[in-house]
């Protein structure tokens, strides 16, 4: 705010309204003029005193009051800015598609741009027309309740985990608003009230050995697909017999590699043949492809090596026959999504509620059963801390549970008990 001041003595006096009487003759005047940033106009305030010293004191007091009530430019904008407008700005800045440098590391933006766009879209449906300054902690609590238990049967209820992810994106947006001076209050101060992490149900699903056998067989299985074809002007529906291994020759090797190495799906898609060291029995997962941006080594068992060698031979044969498809000579898994083919294999194997990421949990759980130290498992899995690895360790299949009980009984023989009369 621009402020101009002056102190002067009024000699002739000043009329007030329609009165002919002169007021303030001989009095000292403190005049303060300021430019209002909201309307862009100059405003003036005057106060009178009998002496020059008192007028100067009045001037200083007026300036202090103006500065105390002056709002920063960002705060004035925040009072009028809606959540929808600011969220759209954040989607173009902090949640923009990630910019990657020449070495593959993230410079700015977000690697999960599309996912953030989906979460923020749900927030805009509720808070879109609200100004930032009007959003309170109670509004966030009401949002949580409305997502968990919708007021209408037509609205699908979501889990506590989903709501926590949505509110986490809201918190990131709010931190940006605080940094820009658009808001002064913090509705996320009481995080335990806003985020109910204690109500999240951690997924414990892992692949049992019997399910694994059926799944690997299904990766090469046969299924029927219905489609409509037109021949000689006649259109008719027909069923085609399709072998899953021909549609996706990499699926079996991908599943085995995921189970043996514990890699994330995206890490496997970006894996190169040059990253595989069969002699050293390890694979290099570069930091540019990982969630934590830290390079790590993962184990390659004999089983994983056999499957990868088999895959390499299969891809070479397909390439020699002129059927390269998605074959990349530098990569064993040259695609970015196997959701449809993996679901098809699970359907053929009659396996319910299995996600591809469950294979990673299966790997870490089997490392535990094999006695791998926690520190080593954490390093192989690429977790930021051992607590994450320990949480994954809680997943135990039925077969593993039975085996653990047998070990417990073997190590602790029950003493013979005699009835004493």
GROMACS .gro file of C-alpha atoms in nm:
model
  421
    1UNK     CA    1   0.000   0.000   0.000
    2UNK     CA    2   0.139   0.341  -0.103
    3UNK     CA    3   0.105   0.608   0.169
    4UNK     CA    4   0.170   0.985   0.152
    5UNK     CA    5   0.161   1.215   0.458
    6UNK     CA    6   0.178   1.585   0.530
    7UNK     CA    7   0.145   1.810   0.839
    8UNK     CA    8   0.040   2.175   0.795
    9UNK     CA    9  -0.129   2.463   0.975
   10UNK     CA   10  -0.473   2.568   0.855
   11UNK     CA   11  -0.482   2.945   0.835
   12UNK     CA   12  -0.823   3.027   0.691
   13UNK     CA   13  -1.024   2.750   0.843
   14UNK     CA   14  -1.252   2.502   0.670
   15UNK     CA   15  -1.628   2.485   0.617
   16UNK     CA   16  -1.817   2.166   0.708
   17UNK     CA   17  -2.105   2.076   0.477
   18UNK     CA   18  -2.337   2.366   0.393
   19UNK     CA   19  -2.241   2.561   0.704
   20UNK     CA   20  -2.096   2.909   0.650
   21UNK     CA   21  -1.894   2.885   0.970
   22UNK     CA   22  -1.523   2.818   0.941
   23UNK     CA   23  -1.375   2.540   1.154
   24UNK     CA   24  -1.017   2.460   1.246
   25UNK     CA   25  -0.866   2.801   1.191
   26UNK     CA   26  -0.514   2.807   1.320
   27UNK     CA   27  -0.517   2.433   1.397
   28UNK     CA   28  -0.249   2.189   1.286
   29UNK     CA   29  -0.365   1.919   1.042
   30UNK     CA   30  -0.232   1.567   0.989
   31UNK     CA   31  -0.331   1.448   0.640
   32UNK     CA   32  -0.266   1.089   0.532
   33UNK     CA   33  -0.336   0.977   0.176
   34UNK     CA   34  -0.318   0.610   0.071
   35UNK     CA   35  -0.377   0.410  -0.246
   36UNK     CA   36  -0.633   0.136  -0.195
   37UNK     CA   37  -0.515  -0.170  -0.393
   38UNK     CA   38  -0.869  -0.310  -0.414
   39UNK     CA   39  -1.029  -0.019  -0.602
   40UNK     CA   40  -0.711   0.152  -0.729
   41UNK     CA   41  -0.817   0.492  -0.590
   42UNK     CA   42  -0.652   0.741  -0.354
   43UNK     CA   43  -0.821   0.806  -0.021
   44UNK     CA   44  -0.753   1.079   0.233
   45UNK     CA   45  -0.791   1.103   0.612
   46UNK     CA   46  -0.739   1.419   0.822
   47UNK     CA   47  -0.706   1.477   1.197
   48UNK     CA   48  -0.645   1.810   1.373
   49UNK     CA   49  -0.441   1.907   1.681
   50UNK     CA   50  -0.361   2.236   1.855
   51UNK     CA   51   0.016   2.195   1.819
   52UNK     CA   52   0.248   2.070   1.548
   53UNK     CA   53   0.395   1.804   1.776
   54UNK     CA   54   0.054   1.656   1.850
   55UNK     CA   55  -0.030   1.663   1.476
   56UNK     CA   56   0.289   1.466   1.400
   57UNK     CA   57   0.193   1.213   1.666
   58UNK     CA   58  -0.151   1.180   1.503
   59UNK     CA   59   0.014   1.129   1.164
   60UNK     CA   60   0.235   0.849   1.295
   61UNK     CA   61  -0.062   0.686   1.464
   62UNK     CA   62  -0.265   0.697   1.141
   63UNK     CA   63   0.018   0.538   0.943
   64UNK     CA   64   0.055   0.258   1.202
   65UNK     CA   65  -0.317   0.183   1.187
   66UNK     CA   66  -0.316   0.169   0.807
   67UNK     CA   67  -0.020  -0.067   0.801
   68UNK     CA   68  -0.174  -0.286   1.071
   69UNK     CA   69  -0.499  -0.327   0.878
   70UNK     CA   70  -0.326  -0.367   0.542
   71UNK     CA   71  -0.373  -0.714   0.393
   72UNK     CA   72  -0.103  -0.872   0.177
   73UNK     CA   73  -0.174  -0.900  -0.189
   74UNK     CA   74  -0.185  -1.279  -0.172
   75UNK     CA   75  -0.435  -1.278   0.115
   76UNK     CA   76  -0.665  -1.038  -0.067
   77UNK     CA   77  -0.653  -1.274  -0.367
   78UNK     CA   78  -0.718  -1.575  -0.144
   79UNK     CA   79  -1.039  -1.420  -0.011
   80UNK     CA   80  -1.183  -1.421  -0.363
   81UNK     CA   81  -1.006  -1.727  -0.514
   82UNK     CA   82  -1.216  -2.044  -0.537
   83UNK     CA   83  -1.079  -2.390  -0.468
   84UNK     CA   84  -1.153  -2.498  -0.824
   85UNK     CA   85  -0.945  -2.218  -0.975
   86UNK     CA   86  -0.650  -2.275  -0.744
   87UNK     CA   87  -0.667  -2.655  -0.786
   88UNK     CA   88  -0.648  -2.608  -1.162
   89UNK     CA   89  -0.341  -2.390  -1.111
   90UNK     CA   90  -0.181  -2.663  -0.900
   91UNK     CA   91  -0.249  -2.921  -1.170
   92UNK     CA   92  -0.038  -2.707  -1.400
   93UNK     CA   93   0.241  -2.649  -1.147
   94UNK     CA   94   0.307  -2.892  -0.860
   95UNK     CA   95   0.101  -3.172  -1.016
   96UNK     CA   96   0.205  -3.110  -1.376
   97UNK     CA   97   0.349  -3.397  -1.575
   98UNK     CA   98   0.699  -3.462  -1.448
   99UNK     CA   99   0.992  -3.304  -1.628
  100UNK     CA  100   1.281  -3.549  -1.655
  101UNK     CA  101   1.645  -3.455  -1.703
  102UNK     CA  102   1.890  -3.624  -1.942
  103UNK     CA  103   1.973  -3.889  -1.680
  104UNK     CA  104   1.610  -3.973  -1.614
  105UNK     CA  105   1.563  -3.799  -1.278
  106UNK     CA  106   1.262  -3.580  -1.201
  107UNK     CA  107   1.321  -3.205  -1.215
  108UNK     CA  108   0.970  -3.085  -1.134
  109UNK     CA  109   0.608  -3.187  -1.148
  110UNK     CA  110   0.462  -3.523  -1.055
  111UNK     CA  111   0.510  -3.874  -1.192
  112UNK     CA  112   0.148  -3.950  -1.095
  113UNK     CA  113  -0.016  -3.662  -1.280
  114UNK     CA  114  -0.322  -3.858  -1.397
  115UNK     CA  115  -0.382  -4.010  -1.055
  116UNK     CA  116  -0.362  -3.667  -0.890
  117UNK     CA  117  -0.603  -3.529  -1.149
  118UNK     CA  118  -0.856  -3.796  -1.053
  119UNK     CA  119  -0.828  -3.735  -0.678
  120UNK     CA  120  -0.846  -3.356  -0.715
  121UNK     CA  121  -1.150  -3.394  -0.939
  122UNK     CA  122  -1.341  -3.549  -0.648
  123UNK     CA  123  -1.239  -3.259  -0.425
  124UNK     CA  124  -1.352  -3.002  -0.681
  125UNK     CA  125  -1.697  -3.163  -0.695
  126UNK     CA  126  -1.748  -3.065  -0.329
  127UNK     CA  127  -1.526  -2.762  -0.267
  128UNK     CA  128  -1.508  -2.622  -0.620
  129UNK     CA  129  -1.714  -2.304  -0.568
  130UNK     CA  130  -1.592  -2.238  -0.213
  131UNK     CA  131  -1.330  -1.970  -0.153
  132UNK     CA  132  -1.007  -2.085   0.005
  133UNK     CA  133  -1.060  -1.866   0.312
  134UNK     CA  134  -1.402  -2.023   0.382
  135UNK     CA  135  -1.279  -2.384   0.410
  136UNK     CA  136  -1.241  -2.507   0.768
  137UNK     CA  137  -1.140  -2.826   0.946
  138UNK     CA  138  -1.505  -2.911   1.005
  139UNK     CA  139  -1.563  -2.900   0.628
  140UNK     CA  140  -1.291  -3.162   0.581
  141UNK     CA  141  -1.448  -3.386   0.845
  142UNK     CA  142  -1.788  -3.354   0.675
  143UNK     CA  143  -1.623  -3.440   0.343
  144UNK     CA  144  -1.478  -3.758   0.493
  145UNK     CA  145  -1.813  -3.867   0.633
  146UNK     CA  146  -1.990  -3.791   0.305
  147UNK     CA  147  -1.742  -4.004   0.106
  148UNK     CA  148  -1.752  -4.297   0.350
  149UNK     CA  149  -2.130  -4.289   0.395
  150UNK     CA  150  -2.293  -4.100   0.104
  151UNK     CA  151  -2.632  -3.938   0.168
  152UNK     CA  152  -2.775  -4.107  -0.143
  153UNK     CA  153  -2.775  -4.471  -0.255
  154UNK     CA  154  -2.689  -4.350  -0.604
  155UNK     CA  155  -2.345  -4.235  -0.486
  156UNK     CA  156  -2.086  -4.508  -0.442
  157UNK     CA  157  -1.920  -4.525  -0.102
  158UNK     CA  158  -1.540  -4.541  -0.091
  159UNK     CA  159  -1.290  -4.676   0.159
  160UNK     CA  160  -1.105  -4.482   0.428
  161UNK     CA  161  -0.785  -4.538   0.231
  162UNK     CA  162  -0.927  -4.363  -0.075
  163UNK     CA  163  -1.051  -4.065   0.129
  164UNK     CA  164  -0.710  -4.035   0.297
  165UNK     CA  165  -0.541  -4.021  -0.043
  166UNK     CA  166  -0.782  -3.751  -0.161
  167UNK     CA  167  -0.727  -3.545   0.155
  168UNK     CA  168  -0.350  -3.592   0.121
  169UNK     CA  169  -0.370  -3.418  -0.217
  170UNK     CA  170  -0.586  -3.147  -0.057
  171UNK     CA  171  -0.320  -3.100   0.213
  172UNK     CA  172  -0.050  -3.060  -0.054
  173UNK     CA  173  -0.260  -2.797  -0.231
  174UNK     CA  174  -0.322  -2.615   0.098
  175UNK     CA  175   0.051  -2.609   0.176
  176UNK     CA  176   0.104  -2.443  -0.161
  177UNK     CA  177  -0.164  -2.184  -0.076
  178UNK     CA  178   0.004  -2.112   0.258
  179UNK     CA  179   0.340  -2.070   0.087
  180UNK     CA  180   0.191  -1.817  -0.155
  181UNK     CA  181   0.021  -1.624   0.126
  182UNK     CA  182  -0.330  -1.696  -0.005
  183UNK     CA  183  -0.451  -1.826   0.332
  184UNK     CA  184  -0.349  -1.784   0.694
  185UNK     CA  185  -0.535  -2.064   0.875
  186UNK     CA  186  -0.448  -2.435   0.871
  187UNK     CA  187  -0.749  -2.675   0.866
  188UNK     CA  188  -0.508  -2.970   0.864
  189UNK     CA  189  -0.353  -2.876   1.202
  190UNK     CA  190  -0.533  -3.161   1.379
  191UNK     CA  191  -0.427  -3.432   1.135
  192UNK     CA  192  -0.557  -3.717   1.349
  193UNK     CA  193  -0.908  -3.575   1.318
  194UNK     CA  194  -0.886  -3.516   0.943
  195UNK     CA  195  -0.686  -3.825   0.844
  196UNK     CA  196  -0.813  -4.152   0.994
  197UNK     CA  197  -0.510  -4.366   0.918
  198UNK     CA  198  -0.611  -4.608   1.194
  199UNK     CA  199  -0.916  -4.709   0.991
  200UNK     CA  200  -0.727  -4.804   0.678
  201UNK     CA  201  -0.734  -5.173   0.599
  202UNK     CA  202  -0.391  -5.280   0.486
  203UNK     CA  203  -0.408  -5.527   0.202
  204UNK     CA  204  -0.270  -5.866   0.308
  205UNK     CA  205  -0.337  -6.069  -0.008
  206UNK     CA  206  -0.050  -6.285  -0.127
  207UNK     CA  207  -0.028  -6.565  -0.381
  208UNK     CA  208  -0.022  -6.915  -0.235
  209UNK     CA  209   0.190  -7.188  -0.391
  210UNK     CA  210  -0.116  -7.375  -0.521
  211UNK     CA  211  -0.255  -7.055  -0.676
  212UNK     CA  212   0.081  -6.982  -0.832
  213UNK     CA  213   0.088  -7.319  -1.007
  214UNK     CA  214  -0.258  -7.259  -1.154
  215UNK     CA  215  -0.173  -6.901  -1.253
  216UNK     CA  216   0.143  -6.998  -1.445
  217UNK     CA  217  -0.049  -7.268  -1.632
  218UNK     CA  218  -0.319  -7.013  -1.715
  219UNK     CA  219  -0.058  -6.773  -1.857
  220UNK     CA  220  -0.030  -7.018  -2.148
  221UNK     CA  221  -0.395  -7.122  -2.143
  222UNK     CA  222  -0.666  -7.103  -2.408
  223UNK     CA  223  -0.981  -6.894  -2.391
  224UNK     CA  224  -1.268  -6.799  -2.620
  225UNK     CA  225  -1.333  -6.441  -2.726
  226UNK     CA  226  -1.656  -6.325  -2.886
  227UNK     CA  227  -1.643  -6.070  -3.166
  228UNK     CA  228  -1.842  -5.955  -3.467
  229UNK     CA  229  -1.704  -6.003  -3.817
  230UNK     CA  230  -1.834  -5.910  -4.164
  231UNK     CA  231  -1.774  -6.150  -4.453
  232UNK     CA  232  -1.921  -6.104  -4.803
  233UNK     CA  233  -2.152  -5.836  -4.671
  234UNK     CA  234  -2.289  -6.061  -4.399
  235UNK     CA  235  -2.233  -5.966  -4.036
  236UNK     CA  236  -2.237  -6.231  -3.766
  237UNK     CA  237  -2.104  -6.295  -3.418
  238UNK     CA  238  -1.853  -6.570  -3.363
  239UNK     CA  239  -1.627  -6.712  -3.094
  240UNK     CA  240  -1.255  -6.735  -3.152
  241UNK     CA  241  -1.018  -6.967  -2.967
  242UNK     CA  242  -0.717  -6.768  -2.850
  243UNK     CA  243  -0.403  -6.879  -2.668
  244UNK     CA  244  -0.302  -6.628  -2.404
  245UNK     CA  245   0.068  -6.704  -2.455
  246UNK     CA  246   0.036  -6.593  -2.819
  247UNK     CA  247  -0.136  -6.270  -2.724
  248UNK     CA  248   0.122  -6.196  -2.456
  249UNK     CA  249   0.433  -6.417  -2.474
  250UNK     CA  250   0.594  -6.222  -2.188
  251UNK     CA  251   0.321  -6.271  -1.926
  252UNK     CA  252   0.451  -6.590  -1.765
  253UNK     CA  253   0.807  -6.456  -1.737
  254UNK     CA  254   0.674  -6.126  -1.602
  255UNK     CA  255   0.477  -6.301  -1.327
  256UNK     CA  256   0.770  -6.524  -1.227
  257UNK     CA  257   1.014  -6.231  -1.226
  258UNK     CA  258   0.778  -6.026  -1.010
  259UNK     CA  259   0.744  -6.310  -0.758
  260UNK     CA  260   1.119  -6.377  -0.742
  261UNK     CA  261   1.251  -6.018  -0.740
  262UNK     CA  262   0.971  -5.827  -0.562
  263UNK     CA  263   0.991  -5.548  -0.821
  264UNK     CA  264   0.709  -5.308  -0.885
  265UNK     CA  265   0.525  -5.341  -1.214
  266UNK     CA  266   0.663  -5.015  -1.355
  267UNK     CA  267   1.018  -5.117  -1.263
  268UNK     CA  268   0.981  -5.440  -1.460
  269UNK     CA  269   0.843  -5.258  -1.764
  270UNK     CA  270   1.151  -5.032  -1.770
  271UNK     CA  271   1.397  -5.316  -1.716
  272UNK     CA  272   1.660  -5.368  -1.989
  273UNK     CA  273   1.846  -5.684  -2.083
  274UNK     CA  274   2.164  -5.496  -2.001
  275UNK     CA  275   2.040  -5.454  -1.641
  276UNK     CA  276   2.034  -5.832  -1.591
  277UNK     CA  277   2.347  -5.998  -1.455
  278UNK     CA  278   2.286  -6.371  -1.473
  279UNK     CA  279   2.636  -6.460  -1.357
  280UNK     CA  280   2.611  -6.230  -1.057
  281UNK     CA  281   2.249  -6.348  -1.001
  282UNK     CA  282   2.116  -5.995  -0.971
  283UNK     CA  283   1.928  -5.725  -1.159
  284UNK     CA  284   1.996  -5.351  -1.139
  285UNK     CA  285   1.689  -5.133  -1.085
  286UNK     CA  286   1.796  -4.779  -1.169
  287UNK     CA  287   1.690  -4.490  -0.950
  288UNK     CA  288   1.529  -4.315  -1.247
  289UNK     CA  289   1.272  -4.596  -1.259
  290UNK     CA  290   1.199  -4.635  -0.887
  291UNK     CA  291   0.952  -4.470  -0.653
  292UNK     CA  292   1.224  -4.344  -0.418
  293UNK     CA  293   1.469  -4.254  -0.699
  294UNK     CA  294   1.736  -4.478  -0.540
  295UNK     CA  295   1.922  -4.739  -0.744
  296UNK     CA  296   1.914  -5.088  -0.594
  297UNK     CA  297   2.001  -5.450  -0.670
  298UNK     CA  298   1.742  -5.730  -0.658
  299UNK     CA  299   1.804  -6.105  -0.647
  300UNK     CA  300   1.777  -6.330  -0.952
  301UNK     CA  301   1.705  -6.690  -0.854
  302UNK     CA  302   1.768  -6.986  -1.083
  303UNK     CA  303   1.397  -6.997  -1.155
  304UNK     CA  304   1.386  -6.632  -1.261
  305UNK     CA  305   1.695  -6.678  -1.481
  306UNK     CA  306   1.541  -6.981  -1.655
  307UNK     CA  307   1.220  -6.791  -1.729
  308UNK     CA  308   1.407  -6.489  -1.863
  309UNK     CA  309   1.631  -6.705  -2.083
  310UNK     CA  310   1.323  -6.884  -2.211
  311UNK     CA  311   1.158  -6.548  -2.284
  312UNK     CA  312   1.463  -6.421  -2.472
  313UNK     CA  313   1.457  -6.732  -2.696
  314UNK     CA  314   1.082  -6.694  -2.755
  315UNK     CA  315   1.115  -6.329  -2.855
  316UNK     CA  316   1.400  -6.409  -3.094
  317UNK     CA  317   1.191  -6.678  -3.262
  318UNK     CA  318   0.895  -6.442  -3.300
  319UNK     CA  319   1.118  -6.171  -3.444
  320UNK     CA  320   1.271  -6.414  -3.695
  321UNK     CA  321   0.920  -6.513  -3.808
  322UNK     CA  322   0.830  -6.151  -3.875
  323UNK     CA  323   0.593  -6.124  -3.577
  324UNK     CA  324   0.770  -5.870  -3.359
  325UNK     CA  325   0.452  -5.718  -3.210
  326UNK     CA  326   0.566  -5.512  -2.913
  327UNK     CA  327   0.908  -5.674  -2.903
  328UNK     CA  328   1.190  -5.442  -2.801
  329UNK     CA  329   1.536  -5.597  -2.850
  330UNK     CA  330   1.664  -5.401  -2.549
  331UNK     CA  331   1.381  -5.486  -2.309
  332UNK     CA  332   1.225  -5.815  -2.195
  333UNK     CA  333   0.888  -5.654  -2.114
  334UNK     CA  334   0.812  -5.392  -2.377
  335UNK     CA  335   0.475  -5.260  -2.262
  336UNK     CA  336   0.326  -5.032  -1.999
  337UNK     CA  337   0.017  -5.226  -1.891
  338UNK     CA  338  -0.081  -5.590  -1.850
  339UNK     CA  339  -0.406  -5.536  -1.665
  340UNK     CA  340  -0.624  -5.711  -1.923
  341UNK     CA  341  -0.398  -6.012  -1.987
  342UNK     CA  342  -0.324  -6.059  -1.615
  343UNK     CA  343  -0.697  -6.052  -1.534
  344UNK     CA  344  -0.758  -6.303  -1.813
  345UNK     CA  345  -0.501  -6.537  -1.662
  346UNK     CA  346  -0.657  -6.503  -1.317
  347UNK     CA  347  -1.001  -6.579  -1.462
  348UNK     CA  348  -0.869  -6.890  -1.638
  349UNK     CA  349  -0.701  -7.003  -1.314
  350UNK     CA  350  -1.017  -6.922  -1.115
  351UNK     CA  351  -0.822  -6.696  -0.876
  352UNK     CA  352  -1.021  -6.417  -0.714
  353UNK     CA  353  -0.913  -6.080  -0.576
  354UNK     CA  354  -0.552  -6.087  -0.696
  355UNK     CA  355  -0.374  -5.766  -0.801
  356UNK     CA  356  -0.041  -5.762  -0.978
  357UNK     CA  357   0.110  -5.567  -0.685
  358UNK     CA  358   0.019  -5.862  -0.461
  359UNK     CA  359   0.306  -6.049  -0.629
  360UNK     CA  360   0.547  -5.799  -0.471
  361UNK     CA  361   0.397  -5.864  -0.129
  362UNK     CA  362   0.426  -6.237  -0.200
  363UNK     CA  363   0.797  -6.199  -0.273
  364UNK     CA  364   0.870  -6.009   0.048
  365UNK     CA  365   0.666  -6.254   0.255
  366UNK     CA  366   0.857  -6.550   0.107
  367UNK     CA  367   1.186  -6.378   0.185
  368UNK     CA  368   1.070  -6.371   0.546
  369UNK     CA  369   0.983  -6.738   0.539
  370UNK     CA  370   1.331  -6.812   0.397
  371UNK     CA  371   1.495  -6.629   0.687
  372UNK     CA  372   1.622  -6.328   0.492
  373UNK     CA  373   1.725  -6.051   0.739
  374UNK     CA  374   1.494  -5.752   0.756
  375UNK     CA  375   1.768  -5.508   0.648
  376UNK     CA  376   1.839  -5.714   0.335
  377UNK     CA  377   1.470  -5.749   0.251
  378UNK     CA  378   1.426  -5.373   0.290
  379UNK     CA  379   1.714  -5.310   0.050
  380UNK     CA  380   1.585  -5.559  -0.207
  381UNK     CA  381   1.230  -5.420  -0.188
  382UNK     CA  382   1.348  -5.060  -0.215
  383UNK     CA  383   1.148  -4.946   0.088
  384UNK     CA  384   1.239  -4.612   0.246
  385UNK     CA  385   1.228  -4.761   0.597
  386UNK     CA  386   1.213  -5.100   0.762
  387UNK     CA  387   0.865  -5.035   0.905
  388UNK     CA  388   0.720  -5.059   0.556
  389UNK     CA  389   0.896  -5.390   0.503
  390UNK     CA  390   0.782  -5.518   0.842
  391UNK     CA  391   0.422  -5.429   0.758
  392UNK     CA  392   0.448  -5.633   0.440
  393UNK     CA  393   0.587  -5.920   0.643
  394UNK     CA  394   0.254  -5.960   0.822
  395UNK     CA  395   0.105  -6.121   0.512
  396UNK     CA  396   0.116  -6.498   0.561
  397UNK     CA  397  -0.047  -6.753   0.335
  398UNK     CA  398  -0.233  -7.053   0.477
  399UNK     CA  399   0.042  -7.291   0.368
  400UNK     CA  400   0.308  -7.072   0.532
  401UNK     CA  401   0.105  -7.046   0.852
  402UNK     CA  402   0.076  -7.425   0.876
  403UNK     CA  403   0.449  -7.465   0.816
  404UNK     CA  404   0.531  -7.210   1.088
  405UNK     CA  405   0.311  -7.398   1.336
  406UNK     CA  406   0.493  -7.720   1.252
  407UNK     CA  407   0.827  -7.553   1.311
  408UNK     CA  408   0.703  -7.421   1.644
  409UNK     CA  409   0.592  -7.765   1.753
  410UNK     CA  410   0.922  -7.920   1.643
  411UNK     CA  411   1.128  -7.667   1.838
  412UNK     CA  412   0.915  -7.686   2.150
  413UNK     CA  413   0.833  -8.049   2.234
  414UNK     CA  414   0.543  -8.081   2.473
  415UNK     CA  415   0.652  -8.251   2.800
  416UNK     CA  416   0.467  -8.560   2.911
  417UNK     CA  417   0.205  -8.473   3.169
  418UNK     CA  418   0.100  -8.715   3.444
  419UNK     CA  419  -0.215  -8.701   3.645
  420UNK     CA  420  -0.136  -8.671   4.016
  421UNK     CA  421  -0.398  -8.827   4.237
   0.00000   0.00000   0.00000
